[in-house]
């Protein structure tokens, strides 16, 4: 056990792994939608070298596609019994993509929770999020439009 | 002559311990003039520069020291710390591993290596190193802190409480213990209690800008006018997400059931959101200015 602990773990270049902050990630989810959030979260997984997170992102992509499918097919009416007479269903269904994006944000946070806490305890500066966040939101919007259009044509 | 050098070294060490860096530097420069190649004196020079935040000067002195005396233990330890501060984590790791191979029973070295691994996001390895540090040196403050940090990171509340209690019991008046207590209380949302401890830290280090900043930050989150924002401060962005969901459901309910008070409800929600974004930075700036920061 002791010998395993004394094996070097870091490569010989300037350490530049900082995580994009929880705050920036939340804002990307809130304003960018589920695809943007998936793209932005993968940046942290890439920086942490965690290929095992890809299962989570695959699941998130499937859920996003399902959401688009139900939006096209009007299948969100299945929610009606849950909200019937009680809530304005248009208001709810309009915000479902944002809700899904925030759930994906929550899932990604749980995956990386220990690393975020470590960064906070050691006051490690987060990298500037502006460019990657805007890029993810832009690409996320384009991909959402493409997926939505492809599904609409197919159905 | 040797007694003179030894006496000086002893006095310098005492002055450094009492944080009288200017006096130590003055005595050091006189002694170095007589013994310019003494490894321990060179190390003390680097240490004083490091403690007075002259890190580049400390780095150059240590490079000179380690070129002449590459086996100097304290010199290598301080150089490892400097590498960490310069974000050269691989170089820091190499030094800590070198020292650990020479001193495999040193709990302090394991604790230092654990702290580096936490910074490099190798959390599992860091926790294992901290556990080993504690096994080798159960009374060591650094080992206890490294172990406690692992529990704070993992969110293991029960174990965190026990480790913190042990740290307080074994090192009740150490600054590092007080800092850990402040961290623990802040994470629990007990900002007033954390502020009291931070004020004690400031009393012990009245010239410390970091200690003053800590007090101001805790005063900021515990200010009476920030009380409506306590859930957001306590649970962060998860609370923001929960608040958004609650507002979504509330507005959808009002649209259907009571559309005439919808406007008023929307105004209240937007006012709270505006207050949560605009007011805290204004208050913080005012408190910082008042503290002279």
Short mmCIF file of C-alpha atoms in Angstrom, two decimals, chain B residues 90-232:
data_model
loop_
_atom_site.label_atom_id
_atom_site.label_comp_id
_atom_site.label_asym_id
_atom_site.label_seq_id
_atom_site.Cartn_x
_atom_site.Cartn_y
_atom_site.Cartn_z
CA UNK B 90 4.95 17.94 -10.80
CA UNK B 91 8.22 19.47 -9.55
CA UNK B 92 6.76 19.75 -6.05
CA UNK B 93 5.68 16.12 -6.19
CA UNK B 94 9.16 15.01 -7.26
CA UNK B 95 10.68 16.72 -4.21
CA UNK B 96 8.12 15.36 -1.74
CA UNK B 97 8.64 11.83 -3.13
CA UNK B 98 12.41 12.22 -2.88
CA UNK B 99 12.08 13.24 0.76
CA UNK B 100 9.61 10.44 1.49
CA UNK B 101 12.01 7.85 0.10
CA UNK B 102 14.65 9.14 2.53
CA UNK B 103 12.25 9.52 5.48
CA UNK B 104 9.52 6.89 4.94
CA UNK B 105 8.31 7.13 8.54
CA UNK B 106 7.62 10.87 8.45
CA UNK B 107 3.92 11.56 8.98
CA UNK B 108 4.54 15.26 8.28
CA UNK B 109 5.87 14.50 4.78
CA UNK B 110 2.90 12.25 4.03
CA UNK B 111 0.59 15.05 5.16
CA UNK B 112 2.33 17.57 2.89
CA UNK B 113 2.16 15.19 -0.07
CA UNK B 114 -1.55 14.61 0.69
CA UNK B 115 -2.19 18.37 0.53
CA UNK B 116 -0.49 18.49 -2.87
CA UNK B 117 -2.66 15.62 -4.11
CA UNK B 118 -5.82 17.41 -2.95
CA UNK B 119 -4.72 20.44 -5.00
CA UNK B 120 -4.04 18.24 -8.02
CA UNK B 121 -7.51 16.63 -7.71
CA UNK B 122 -6.15 13.16 -6.90
CA UNK B 123 -8.61 12.96 -4.04
CA UNK B 124 -8.58 9.21 -3.38
CA UNK B 125 -4.78 9.14 -3.26
CA UNK B 126 -4.74 12.23 -1.04
CA UNK B 127 -7.09 10.58 1.45
CA UNK B 128 -4.95 7.45 1.52
CA UNK B 129 -1.85 9.58 2.11
CA UNK B 130 -3.60 11.48 4.89
CA UNK B 131 -4.60 8.20 6.52
CA UNK B 132 -0.99 7.02 6.36
CA UNK B 133 0.18 10.36 7.79
CA UNK B 134 -2.19 9.95 10.72
CA UNK B 135 -1.05 6.38 11.30
CA UNK B 136 2.58 7.46 11.45
CA UNK B 137 2.02 10.68 13.42
CA UNK B 138 -1.34 10.61 15.22
CA UNK B 139 -0.52 13.76 17.21
CA UNK B 140 0.69 15.78 14.24
CA UNK B 141 -1.41 18.86 13.45
CA UNK B 142 -0.62 18.59 9.72
CA UNK B 143 -1.68 14.94 9.63
CA UNK B 144 -4.92 15.70 11.47
CA UNK B 145 -5.68 18.61 9.14
CA UNK B 146 -4.92 16.54 6.02
CA UNK B 147 -7.26 13.84 7.32
CA UNK B 148 -9.98 16.35 8.19
CA UNK B 149 -9.75 17.99 4.76
CA UNK B 150 -10.47 14.63 3.16
CA UNK B 151 -13.65 14.34 5.19
CA UNK B 152 -14.68 17.93 4.40
CA UNK B 153 -14.20 17.22 0.69
CA UNK B 154 -16.13 13.93 0.86
CA UNK B 155 -18.92 15.59 2.85
CA UNK B 156 -18.64 12.92 5.56
CA UNK B 157 -20.30 15.03 8.30
CA UNK B 158 -20.12 12.55 11.17
CA UNK B 159 -16.44 11.72 10.62
CA UNK B 160 -15.70 15.42 10.05
CA UNK B 161 -17.12 16.31 13.46
CA UNK B 162 -15.05 13.60 15.18
CA UNK B 163 -11.84 14.63 13.41
CA UNK B 164 -12.42 18.30 14.16
CA UNK B 165 -13.07 17.49 17.84
CA UNK B 166 -9.80 15.53 17.92
CA UNK B 167 -7.89 18.38 16.28
CA UNK B 168 -9.29 20.89 18.79
CA UNK B 169 -8.52 18.57 21.68
CA UNK B 170 -4.89 18.02 20.60
CA UNK B 171 -4.11 21.49 19.21
CA UNK B 172 -6.64 23.84 20.77
CA UNK B 173 -4.83 27.14 20.24
CA UNK B 174 -3.21 26.63 16.87
CA UNK B 175 -4.19 28.98 14.07
CA UNK B 176 -4.64 26.13 11.63
CA UNK B 177 -7.15 24.50 14.00
CA UNK B 178 -9.09 27.73 14.20
CA UNK B 179 -9.11 28.03 10.41
CA UNK B 180 -10.50 24.48 10.12
CA UNK B 181 -13.18 25.34 12.68
CA UNK B 182 -14.15 28.43 10.67
CA UNK B 183 -14.37 26.29 7.51
CA UNK B 184 -16.51 23.68 9.25
CA UNK B 185 -18.91 26.26 10.73
CA UNK B 186 -19.18 28.16 7.42
CA UNK B 187 -20.05 24.97 5.57
CA UNK B 188 -22.79 24.33 8.14
CA UNK B 189 -24.17 27.83 7.53
CA UNK B 190 -23.26 28.96 11.08
CA UNK B 191 -21.76 32.24 9.94
CA UNK B 192 -22.08 34.17 13.22
CA UNK B 193 -20.16 31.49 15.13
CA UNK B 194 -17.57 31.29 12.33
CA UNK B 195 -17.15 35.07 12.48
CA UNK B 196 -16.41 34.92 16.22
CA UNK B 197 -13.60 32.44 15.61
CA UNK B 198 -12.31 34.54 12.69
CA UNK B 199 -12.16 37.58 14.99
CA UNK B 200 -10.00 35.56 17.40
CA UNK B 201 -7.71 34.65 14.49
CA UNK B 202 -7.45 38.37 13.65
CA UNK B 203 -6.57 39.19 17.27
CA UNK B 204 -3.70 36.71 17.05
CA UNK B 205 -2.58 38.07 13.66
CA UNK B 206 -3.54 41.75 13.66
CA UNK B 207 -1.35 42.53 10.62
CA UNK B 208 -2.74 39.74 8.49
CA UNK B 209 -4.71 40.96 5.47
CA UNK B 210 -6.07 37.42 4.94
CA UNK B 211 -7.43 37.27 8.49
CA UNK B 212 -9.09 40.66 8.10
CA UNK B 213 -10.58 39.66 4.75
CA UNK B 214 -11.96 36.48 6.34
CA UNK B 215 -13.65 38.48 9.11
CA UNK B 216 -15.16 40.90 6.59
CA UNK B 217 -16.43 38.07 4.37
CA UNK B 218 -18.08 36.37 7.34
CA UNK B 219 -19.53 39.67 8.50
CA UNK B 220 -20.92 40.04 4.98
CA UNK B 221 -22.78 36.70 4.96
CA UNK B 222 -23.95 37.05 8.58
CA UNK B 223 -25.17 40.66 8.20
CA UNK B 224 -28.79 41.12 9.29
CA UNK B 225 -29.77 42.51 5.87
CA UNK B 226 -28.53 39.28 4.23
CA UNK B 227 -30.88 37.09 6.27
CA UNK B 228 -33.40 36.57 3.43
CA UNK B 229 -30.51 35.20 1.37
CA UNK B 230 -29.40 32.65 3.99
CA UNK B 231 -30.71 29.60 2.04
CA UNK B 232 -28.85 30.75 -1.08
#
